[in-house]
Short mmCIF file of C-alpha atoms (C1' of nucleotides) in Angstrom, two decimals:
data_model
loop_
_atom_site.label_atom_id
_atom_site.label_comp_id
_atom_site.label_asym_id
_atom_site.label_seq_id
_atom_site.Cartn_x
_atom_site.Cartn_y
_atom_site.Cartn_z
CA UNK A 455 40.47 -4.71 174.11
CA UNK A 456 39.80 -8.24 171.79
CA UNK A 457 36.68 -9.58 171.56
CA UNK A 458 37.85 -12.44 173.59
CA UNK A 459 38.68 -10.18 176.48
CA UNK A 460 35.35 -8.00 175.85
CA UNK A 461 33.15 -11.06 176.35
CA UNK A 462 35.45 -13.56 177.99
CA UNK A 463 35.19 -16.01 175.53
CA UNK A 464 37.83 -17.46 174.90
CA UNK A 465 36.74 -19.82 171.68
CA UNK A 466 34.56 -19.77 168.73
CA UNK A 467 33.31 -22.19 166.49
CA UNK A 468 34.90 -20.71 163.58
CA UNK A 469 36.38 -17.29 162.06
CA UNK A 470 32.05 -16.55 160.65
CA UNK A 471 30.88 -17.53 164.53
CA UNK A 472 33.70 -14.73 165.66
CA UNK A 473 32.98 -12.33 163.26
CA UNK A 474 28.67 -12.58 163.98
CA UNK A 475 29.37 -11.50 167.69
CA UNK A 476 32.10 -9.14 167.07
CA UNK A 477 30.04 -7.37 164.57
CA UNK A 478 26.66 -7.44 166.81
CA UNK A 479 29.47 -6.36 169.60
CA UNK A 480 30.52 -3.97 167.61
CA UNK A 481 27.31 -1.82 166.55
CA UNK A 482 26.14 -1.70 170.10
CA UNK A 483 29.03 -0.33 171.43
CA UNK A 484 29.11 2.13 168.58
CA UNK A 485 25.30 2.49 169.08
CA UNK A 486 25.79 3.26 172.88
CA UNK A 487 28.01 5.85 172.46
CA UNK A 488 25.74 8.03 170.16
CA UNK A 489 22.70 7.12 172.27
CA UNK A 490 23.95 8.74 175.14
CA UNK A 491 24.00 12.03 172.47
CA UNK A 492 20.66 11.17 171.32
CA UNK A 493 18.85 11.32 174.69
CA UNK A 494 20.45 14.67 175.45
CA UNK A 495 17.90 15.54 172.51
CA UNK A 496 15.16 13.80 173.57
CA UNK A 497 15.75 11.96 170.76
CA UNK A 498 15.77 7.73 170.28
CA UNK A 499 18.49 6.43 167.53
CA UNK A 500 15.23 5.60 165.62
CA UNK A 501 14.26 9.19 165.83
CA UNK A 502 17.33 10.28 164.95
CA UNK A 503 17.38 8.06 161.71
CA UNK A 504 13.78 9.19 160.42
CA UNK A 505 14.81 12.69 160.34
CA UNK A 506 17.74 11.79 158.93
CA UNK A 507 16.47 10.52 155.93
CA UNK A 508 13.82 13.31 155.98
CA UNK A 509 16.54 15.42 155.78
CA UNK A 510 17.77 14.12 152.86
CA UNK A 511 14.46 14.34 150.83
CA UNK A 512 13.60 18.05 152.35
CA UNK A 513 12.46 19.53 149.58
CA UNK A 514 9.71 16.88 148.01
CA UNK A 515 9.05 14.98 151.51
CA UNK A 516 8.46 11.37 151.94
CA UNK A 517 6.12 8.74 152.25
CA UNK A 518 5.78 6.75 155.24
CA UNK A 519 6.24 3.62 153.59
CA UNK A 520 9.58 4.97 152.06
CA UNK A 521 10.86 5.55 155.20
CA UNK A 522 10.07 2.38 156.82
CA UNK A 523 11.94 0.94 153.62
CA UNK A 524 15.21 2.85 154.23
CA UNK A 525 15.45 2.70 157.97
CA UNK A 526 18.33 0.73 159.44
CA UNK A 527 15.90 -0.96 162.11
CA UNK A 528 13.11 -2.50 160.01
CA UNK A 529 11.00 -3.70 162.26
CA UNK A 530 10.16 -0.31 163.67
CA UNK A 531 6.89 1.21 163.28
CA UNK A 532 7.23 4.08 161.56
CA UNK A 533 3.84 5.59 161.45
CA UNK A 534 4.46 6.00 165.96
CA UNK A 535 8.26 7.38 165.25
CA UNK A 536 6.39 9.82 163.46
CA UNK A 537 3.87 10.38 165.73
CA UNK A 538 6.75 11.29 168.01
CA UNK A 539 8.91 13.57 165.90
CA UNK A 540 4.86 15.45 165.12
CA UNK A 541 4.44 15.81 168.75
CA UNK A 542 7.71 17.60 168.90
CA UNK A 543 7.47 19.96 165.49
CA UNK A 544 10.08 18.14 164.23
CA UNK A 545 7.83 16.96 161.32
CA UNK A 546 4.89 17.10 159.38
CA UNK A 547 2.58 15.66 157.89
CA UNK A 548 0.90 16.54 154.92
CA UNK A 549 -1.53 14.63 152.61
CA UNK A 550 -0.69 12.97 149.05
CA UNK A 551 -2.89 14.88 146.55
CA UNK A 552 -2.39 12.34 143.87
CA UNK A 553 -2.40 9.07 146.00
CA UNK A 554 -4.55 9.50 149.16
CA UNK A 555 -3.79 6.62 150.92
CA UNK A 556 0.52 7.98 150.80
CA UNK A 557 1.55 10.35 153.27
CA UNK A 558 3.99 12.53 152.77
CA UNK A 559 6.66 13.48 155.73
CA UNK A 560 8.66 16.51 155.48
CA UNK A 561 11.22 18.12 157.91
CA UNK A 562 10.40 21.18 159.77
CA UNK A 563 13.26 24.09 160.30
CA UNK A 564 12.42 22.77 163.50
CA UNK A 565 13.82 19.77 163.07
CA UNK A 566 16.21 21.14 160.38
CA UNK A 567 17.75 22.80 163.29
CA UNK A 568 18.01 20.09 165.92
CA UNK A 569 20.53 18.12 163.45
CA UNK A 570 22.51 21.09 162.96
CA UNK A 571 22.80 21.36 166.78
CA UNK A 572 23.69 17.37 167.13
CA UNK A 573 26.13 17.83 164.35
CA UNK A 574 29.16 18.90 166.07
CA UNK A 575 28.90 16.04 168.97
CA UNK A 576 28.15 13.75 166.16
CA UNK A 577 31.42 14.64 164.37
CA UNK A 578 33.28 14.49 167.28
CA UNK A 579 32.75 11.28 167.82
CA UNK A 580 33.81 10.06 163.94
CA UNK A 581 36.70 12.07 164.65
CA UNK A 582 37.32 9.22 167.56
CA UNK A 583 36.89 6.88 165.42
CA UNK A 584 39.76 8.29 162.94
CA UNK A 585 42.02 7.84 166.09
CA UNK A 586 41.29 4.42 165.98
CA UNK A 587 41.35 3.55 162.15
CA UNK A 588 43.02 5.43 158.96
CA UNK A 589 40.69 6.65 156.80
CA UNK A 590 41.68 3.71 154.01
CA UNK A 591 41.01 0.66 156.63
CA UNK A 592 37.39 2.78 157.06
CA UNK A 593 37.02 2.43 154.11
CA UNK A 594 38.30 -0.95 153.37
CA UNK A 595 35.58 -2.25 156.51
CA UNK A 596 32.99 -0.85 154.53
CA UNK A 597 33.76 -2.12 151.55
CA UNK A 598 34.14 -6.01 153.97
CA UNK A 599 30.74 -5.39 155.14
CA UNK A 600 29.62 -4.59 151.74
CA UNK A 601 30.88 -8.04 150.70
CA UNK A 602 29.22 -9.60 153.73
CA UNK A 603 26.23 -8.55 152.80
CA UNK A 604 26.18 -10.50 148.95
CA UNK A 605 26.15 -13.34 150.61
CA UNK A 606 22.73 -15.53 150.66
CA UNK B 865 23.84 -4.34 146.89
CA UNK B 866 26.29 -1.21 148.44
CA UNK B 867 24.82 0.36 151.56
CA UNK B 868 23.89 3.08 149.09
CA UNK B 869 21.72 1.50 147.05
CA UNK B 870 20.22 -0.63 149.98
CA UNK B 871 19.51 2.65 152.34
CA UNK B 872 18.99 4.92 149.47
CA UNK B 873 21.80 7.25 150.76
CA UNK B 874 23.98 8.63 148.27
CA UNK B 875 26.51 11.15 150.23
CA UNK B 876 28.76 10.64 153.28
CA UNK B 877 30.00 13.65 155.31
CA UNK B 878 33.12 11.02 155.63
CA UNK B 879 34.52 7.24 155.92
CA UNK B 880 33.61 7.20 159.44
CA UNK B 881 29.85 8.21 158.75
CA UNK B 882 29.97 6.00 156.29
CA UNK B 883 31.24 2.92 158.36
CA UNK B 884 28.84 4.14 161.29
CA UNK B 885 25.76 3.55 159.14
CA UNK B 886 27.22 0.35 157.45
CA UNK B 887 28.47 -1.45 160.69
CA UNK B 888 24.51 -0.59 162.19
CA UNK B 889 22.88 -1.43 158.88
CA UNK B 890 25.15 -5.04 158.38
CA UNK B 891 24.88 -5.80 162.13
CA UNK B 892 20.98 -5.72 161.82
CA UNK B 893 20.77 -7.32 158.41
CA UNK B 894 22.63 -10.45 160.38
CA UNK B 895 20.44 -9.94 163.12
CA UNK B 896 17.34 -10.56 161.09
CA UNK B 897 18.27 -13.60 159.53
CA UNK B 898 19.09 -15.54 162.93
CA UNK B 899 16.41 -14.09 164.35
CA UNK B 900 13.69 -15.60 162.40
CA UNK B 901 15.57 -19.90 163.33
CA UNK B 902 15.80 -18.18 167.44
CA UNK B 903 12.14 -17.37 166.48
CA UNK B 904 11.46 -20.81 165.74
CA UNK B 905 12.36 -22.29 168.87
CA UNK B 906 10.61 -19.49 171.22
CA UNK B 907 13.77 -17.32 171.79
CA UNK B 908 14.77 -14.40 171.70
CA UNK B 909 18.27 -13.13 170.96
CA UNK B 910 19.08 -12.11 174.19
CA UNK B 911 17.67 -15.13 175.50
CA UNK B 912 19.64 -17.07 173.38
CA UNK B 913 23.08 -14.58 174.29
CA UNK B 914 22.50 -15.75 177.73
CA UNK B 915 22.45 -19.72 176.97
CA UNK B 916 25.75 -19.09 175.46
CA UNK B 917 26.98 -17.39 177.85
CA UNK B 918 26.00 -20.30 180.65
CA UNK B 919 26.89 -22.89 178.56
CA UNK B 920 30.51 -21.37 178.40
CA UNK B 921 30.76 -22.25 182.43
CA UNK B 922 28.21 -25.15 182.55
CA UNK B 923 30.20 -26.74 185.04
CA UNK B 924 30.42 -23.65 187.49
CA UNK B 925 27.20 -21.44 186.99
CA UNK B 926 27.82 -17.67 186.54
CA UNK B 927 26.68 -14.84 188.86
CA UNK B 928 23.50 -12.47 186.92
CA UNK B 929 26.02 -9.62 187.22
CA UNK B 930 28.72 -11.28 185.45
CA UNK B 931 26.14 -12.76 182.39
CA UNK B 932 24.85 -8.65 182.65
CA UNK B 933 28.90 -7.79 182.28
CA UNK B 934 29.08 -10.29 179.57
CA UNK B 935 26.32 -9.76 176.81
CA UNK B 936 26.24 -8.21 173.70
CA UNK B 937 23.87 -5.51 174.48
CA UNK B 938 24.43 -4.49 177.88
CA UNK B 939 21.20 -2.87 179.08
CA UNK B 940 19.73 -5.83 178.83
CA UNK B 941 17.73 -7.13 182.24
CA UNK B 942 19.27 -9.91 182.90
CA UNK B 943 17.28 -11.05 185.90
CA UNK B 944 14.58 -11.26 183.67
CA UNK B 945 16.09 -12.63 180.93
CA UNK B 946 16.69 -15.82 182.89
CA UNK B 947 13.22 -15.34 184.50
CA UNK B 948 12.08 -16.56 181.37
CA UNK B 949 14.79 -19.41 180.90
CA UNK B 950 13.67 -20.29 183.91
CA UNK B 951 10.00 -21.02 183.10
CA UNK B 952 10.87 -22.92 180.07
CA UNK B 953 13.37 -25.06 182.17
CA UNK B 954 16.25 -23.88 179.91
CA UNK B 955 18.39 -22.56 183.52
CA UNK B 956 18.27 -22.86 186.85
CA UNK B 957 18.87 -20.42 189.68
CA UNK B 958 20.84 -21.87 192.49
CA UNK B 959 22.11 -19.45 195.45
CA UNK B 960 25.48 -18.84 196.18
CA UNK B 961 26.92 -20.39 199.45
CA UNK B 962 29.59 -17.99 199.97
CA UNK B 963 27.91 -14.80 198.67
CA UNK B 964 24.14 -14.67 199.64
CA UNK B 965 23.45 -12.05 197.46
CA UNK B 966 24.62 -13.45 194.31
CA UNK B 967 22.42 -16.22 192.24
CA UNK B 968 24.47 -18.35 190.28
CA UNK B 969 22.93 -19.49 186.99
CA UNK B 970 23.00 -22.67 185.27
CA UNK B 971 22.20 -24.13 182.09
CA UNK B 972 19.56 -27.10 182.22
CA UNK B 973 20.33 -30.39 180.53
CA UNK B 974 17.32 -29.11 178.32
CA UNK B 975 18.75 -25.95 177.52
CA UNK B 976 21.85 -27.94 176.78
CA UNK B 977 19.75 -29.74 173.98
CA UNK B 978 18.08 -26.83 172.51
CA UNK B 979 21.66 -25.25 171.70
CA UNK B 980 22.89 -28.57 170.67
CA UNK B 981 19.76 -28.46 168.31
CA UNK B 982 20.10 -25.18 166.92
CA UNK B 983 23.57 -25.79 165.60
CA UNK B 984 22.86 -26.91 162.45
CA UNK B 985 21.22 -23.88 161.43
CA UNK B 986 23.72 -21.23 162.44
CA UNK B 987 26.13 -23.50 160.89
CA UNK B 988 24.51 -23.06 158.13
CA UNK B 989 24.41 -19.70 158.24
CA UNK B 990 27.61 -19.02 158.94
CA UNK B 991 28.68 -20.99 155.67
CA UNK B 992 26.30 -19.02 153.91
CA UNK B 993 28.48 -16.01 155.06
CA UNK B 994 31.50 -17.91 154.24
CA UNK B 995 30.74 -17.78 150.37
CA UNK B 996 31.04 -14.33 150.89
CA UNK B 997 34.07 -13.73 152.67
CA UNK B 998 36.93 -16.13 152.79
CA UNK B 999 38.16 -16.68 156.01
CA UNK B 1000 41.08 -14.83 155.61
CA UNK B 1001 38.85 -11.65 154.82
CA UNK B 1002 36.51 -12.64 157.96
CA UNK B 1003 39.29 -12.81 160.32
CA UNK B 1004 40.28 -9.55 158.79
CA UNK B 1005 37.06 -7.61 159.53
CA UNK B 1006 37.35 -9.25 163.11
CA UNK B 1007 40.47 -7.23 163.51
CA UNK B 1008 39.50 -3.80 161.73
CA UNK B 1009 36.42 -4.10 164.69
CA UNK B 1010 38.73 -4.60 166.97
CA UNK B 1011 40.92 -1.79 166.22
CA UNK B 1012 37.71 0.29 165.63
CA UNK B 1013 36.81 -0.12 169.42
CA UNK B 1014 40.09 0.88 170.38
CA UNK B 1015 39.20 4.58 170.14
CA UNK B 1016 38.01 6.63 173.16
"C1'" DA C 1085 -19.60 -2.20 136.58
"C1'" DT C 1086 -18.52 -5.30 140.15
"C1'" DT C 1087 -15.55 -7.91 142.56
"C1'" DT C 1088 -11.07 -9.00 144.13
"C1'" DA C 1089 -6.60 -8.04 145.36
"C1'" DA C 1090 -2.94 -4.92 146.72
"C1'" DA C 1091 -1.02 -0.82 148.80
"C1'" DT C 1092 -0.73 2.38 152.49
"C1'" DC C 1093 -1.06 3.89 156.90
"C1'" DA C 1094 -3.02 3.73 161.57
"C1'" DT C 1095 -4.21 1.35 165.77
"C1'" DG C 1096 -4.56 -2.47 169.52
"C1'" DT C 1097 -2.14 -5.61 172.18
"C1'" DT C 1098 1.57 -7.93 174.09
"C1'" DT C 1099 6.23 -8.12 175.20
"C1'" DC C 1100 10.62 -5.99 175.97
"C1'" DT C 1101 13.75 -2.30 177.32
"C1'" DA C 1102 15.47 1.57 180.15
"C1'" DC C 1103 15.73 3.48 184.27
"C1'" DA C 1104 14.81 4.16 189.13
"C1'" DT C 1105 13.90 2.10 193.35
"C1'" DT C 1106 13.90 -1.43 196.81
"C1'" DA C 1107 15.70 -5.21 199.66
"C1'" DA C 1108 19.01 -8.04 201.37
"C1'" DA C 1109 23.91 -9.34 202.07
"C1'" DT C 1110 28.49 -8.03 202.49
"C1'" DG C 1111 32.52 -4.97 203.26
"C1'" DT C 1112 34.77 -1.39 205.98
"C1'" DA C 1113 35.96 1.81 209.33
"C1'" DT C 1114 35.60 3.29 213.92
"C1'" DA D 539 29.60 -4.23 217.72
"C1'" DT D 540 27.70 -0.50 215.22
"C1'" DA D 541 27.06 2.57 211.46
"C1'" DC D 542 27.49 3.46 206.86
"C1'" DA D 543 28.64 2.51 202.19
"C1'" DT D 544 28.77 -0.93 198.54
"C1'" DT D 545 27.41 -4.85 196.00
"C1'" DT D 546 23.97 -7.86 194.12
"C1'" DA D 547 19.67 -9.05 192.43
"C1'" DA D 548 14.76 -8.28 191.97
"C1'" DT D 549 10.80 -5.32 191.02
"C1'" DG D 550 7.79 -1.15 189.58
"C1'" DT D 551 6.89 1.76 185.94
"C1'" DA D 552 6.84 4.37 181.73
"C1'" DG D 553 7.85 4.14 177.27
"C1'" DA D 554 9.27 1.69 173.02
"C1'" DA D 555 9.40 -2.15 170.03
"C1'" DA D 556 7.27 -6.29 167.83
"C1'" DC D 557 3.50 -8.19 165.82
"C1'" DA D 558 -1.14 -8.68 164.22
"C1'" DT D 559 -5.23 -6.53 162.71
"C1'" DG D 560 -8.21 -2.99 160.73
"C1'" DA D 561 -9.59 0.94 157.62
"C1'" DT D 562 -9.27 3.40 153.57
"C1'" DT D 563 -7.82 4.10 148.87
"C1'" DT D 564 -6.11 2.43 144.57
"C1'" DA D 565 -5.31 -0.99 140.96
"C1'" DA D 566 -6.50 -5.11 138.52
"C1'" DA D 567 -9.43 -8.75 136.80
"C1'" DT D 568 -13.51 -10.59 134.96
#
DNA sequence: ATTTAAATCATGTTTCTACATTAAATGTAT
DNA sequence: ATACATTTAATGTAGAAACATGATTTAAAT
């Protein structure tokens, strides 16, 4: 379905007005879809994106502040996402010798293994997506939303 | 800056991983900057979703189930969404004659205003984006979301 | 050395979201 | 007409997010 159908608007201001709700549009519904993945993990998209990003720093760990820097929601609190994924032995924490204010997060197996088990469903649903859109106009969105982006 | 620079992400198990990430990560980074002129005038985004939306059908008033059916993010409460219109006088709730159950919802001369004096700055905004794409690119990006949503 | 500022993380509080439940009105079938 | 299901909106509640503040450690300035 168009946008125009989606929402039932029929007209926008401009092809930038169109484009900001399409692309808010857009995320959610992608961000729907894995959410209803994410819960069968007891896991919130936030969740999900922390140990994500711990799991590409597994060997060293990282420090809270560098994962509130690279989340995709930055508003969140990352020091209670944490909290959560501790309460679950998904991470750890373990103290900075050098800097003792830092913290440093690391990824259990734990929590190693939950991804591995969310990776098939995860990949199923990109595979959608390739139904949808060649792998070239993937890439040439990206590259759109890159350009986006540059703008002030 | 590329998404990997920005999220500190340097491998992709694909395009469509890729384009997940970016479409979250750009739909935020829009997100933020509107959200700090909604801030400014004591809305929210949602709230402000919902103006739209009734000032799309000022004349009629829509039904809470069809604003619900028509938002951006969809698990949004919409009854109390316009709770809080309502108490800054920015809608109105009248009942339905031939449908007790339903409420229909109307924009307030007031709320009118407020969107009338927000324009400026999303205007602004959106020509801010539009030294980043021309429109031809933006109304190409419209359609590659389109198609993108297409999938099952 | 002492003071001041900055960095880092945790916590308190308020508001919002997600989900289930409730309540009333309407539709439908017998 | 009655019974039962469905639609529509509101509310109760737990949990999460948003935002401000506080506590501790480090770095910088004088």
């Amino acid at each position: 379905m168009s946008l125009e159908t989606d929402i039932k608007q029929k007209k926008f201001r401009n092809s930038y007005q169109k484009l900001s709700i399409n692309l808010k549009y857009t995320s959610n519904w992608l961000g729907y879809r894995e959410m209803d993945l994410f819960k069968e993990h007891d896991l919130t998209s936030q969740q999900y994106n922390v140990l994500r990003i711990l799991r590409g720093q597994s060997c060293s760990g990282v420090k809270v502040s560098d994962i509130a820097e690279r989340m995709l929601d930055k508003n969140s609190n990352a020091s209670r996402l944490i909290d959560k994924l501790l309460a679950k032995n998904l991470a750890k924490r373990t103290s900075c010798p050098n800097d003792r204010r830092a913290v440093d997060v690391v990824i259990t197996d734990e929590g190693l293994a939950l991804l591995e088990a969310m990776e098939p469903a995860l990949l199923e649903i990109e595979t959608s997506l390739s139904e949808a859109l060649t792998e070239q106009e993937a890439d040439q969105l990206c590259t759109l939303l890159d350009k986006l982006r540059k703008s002030e």
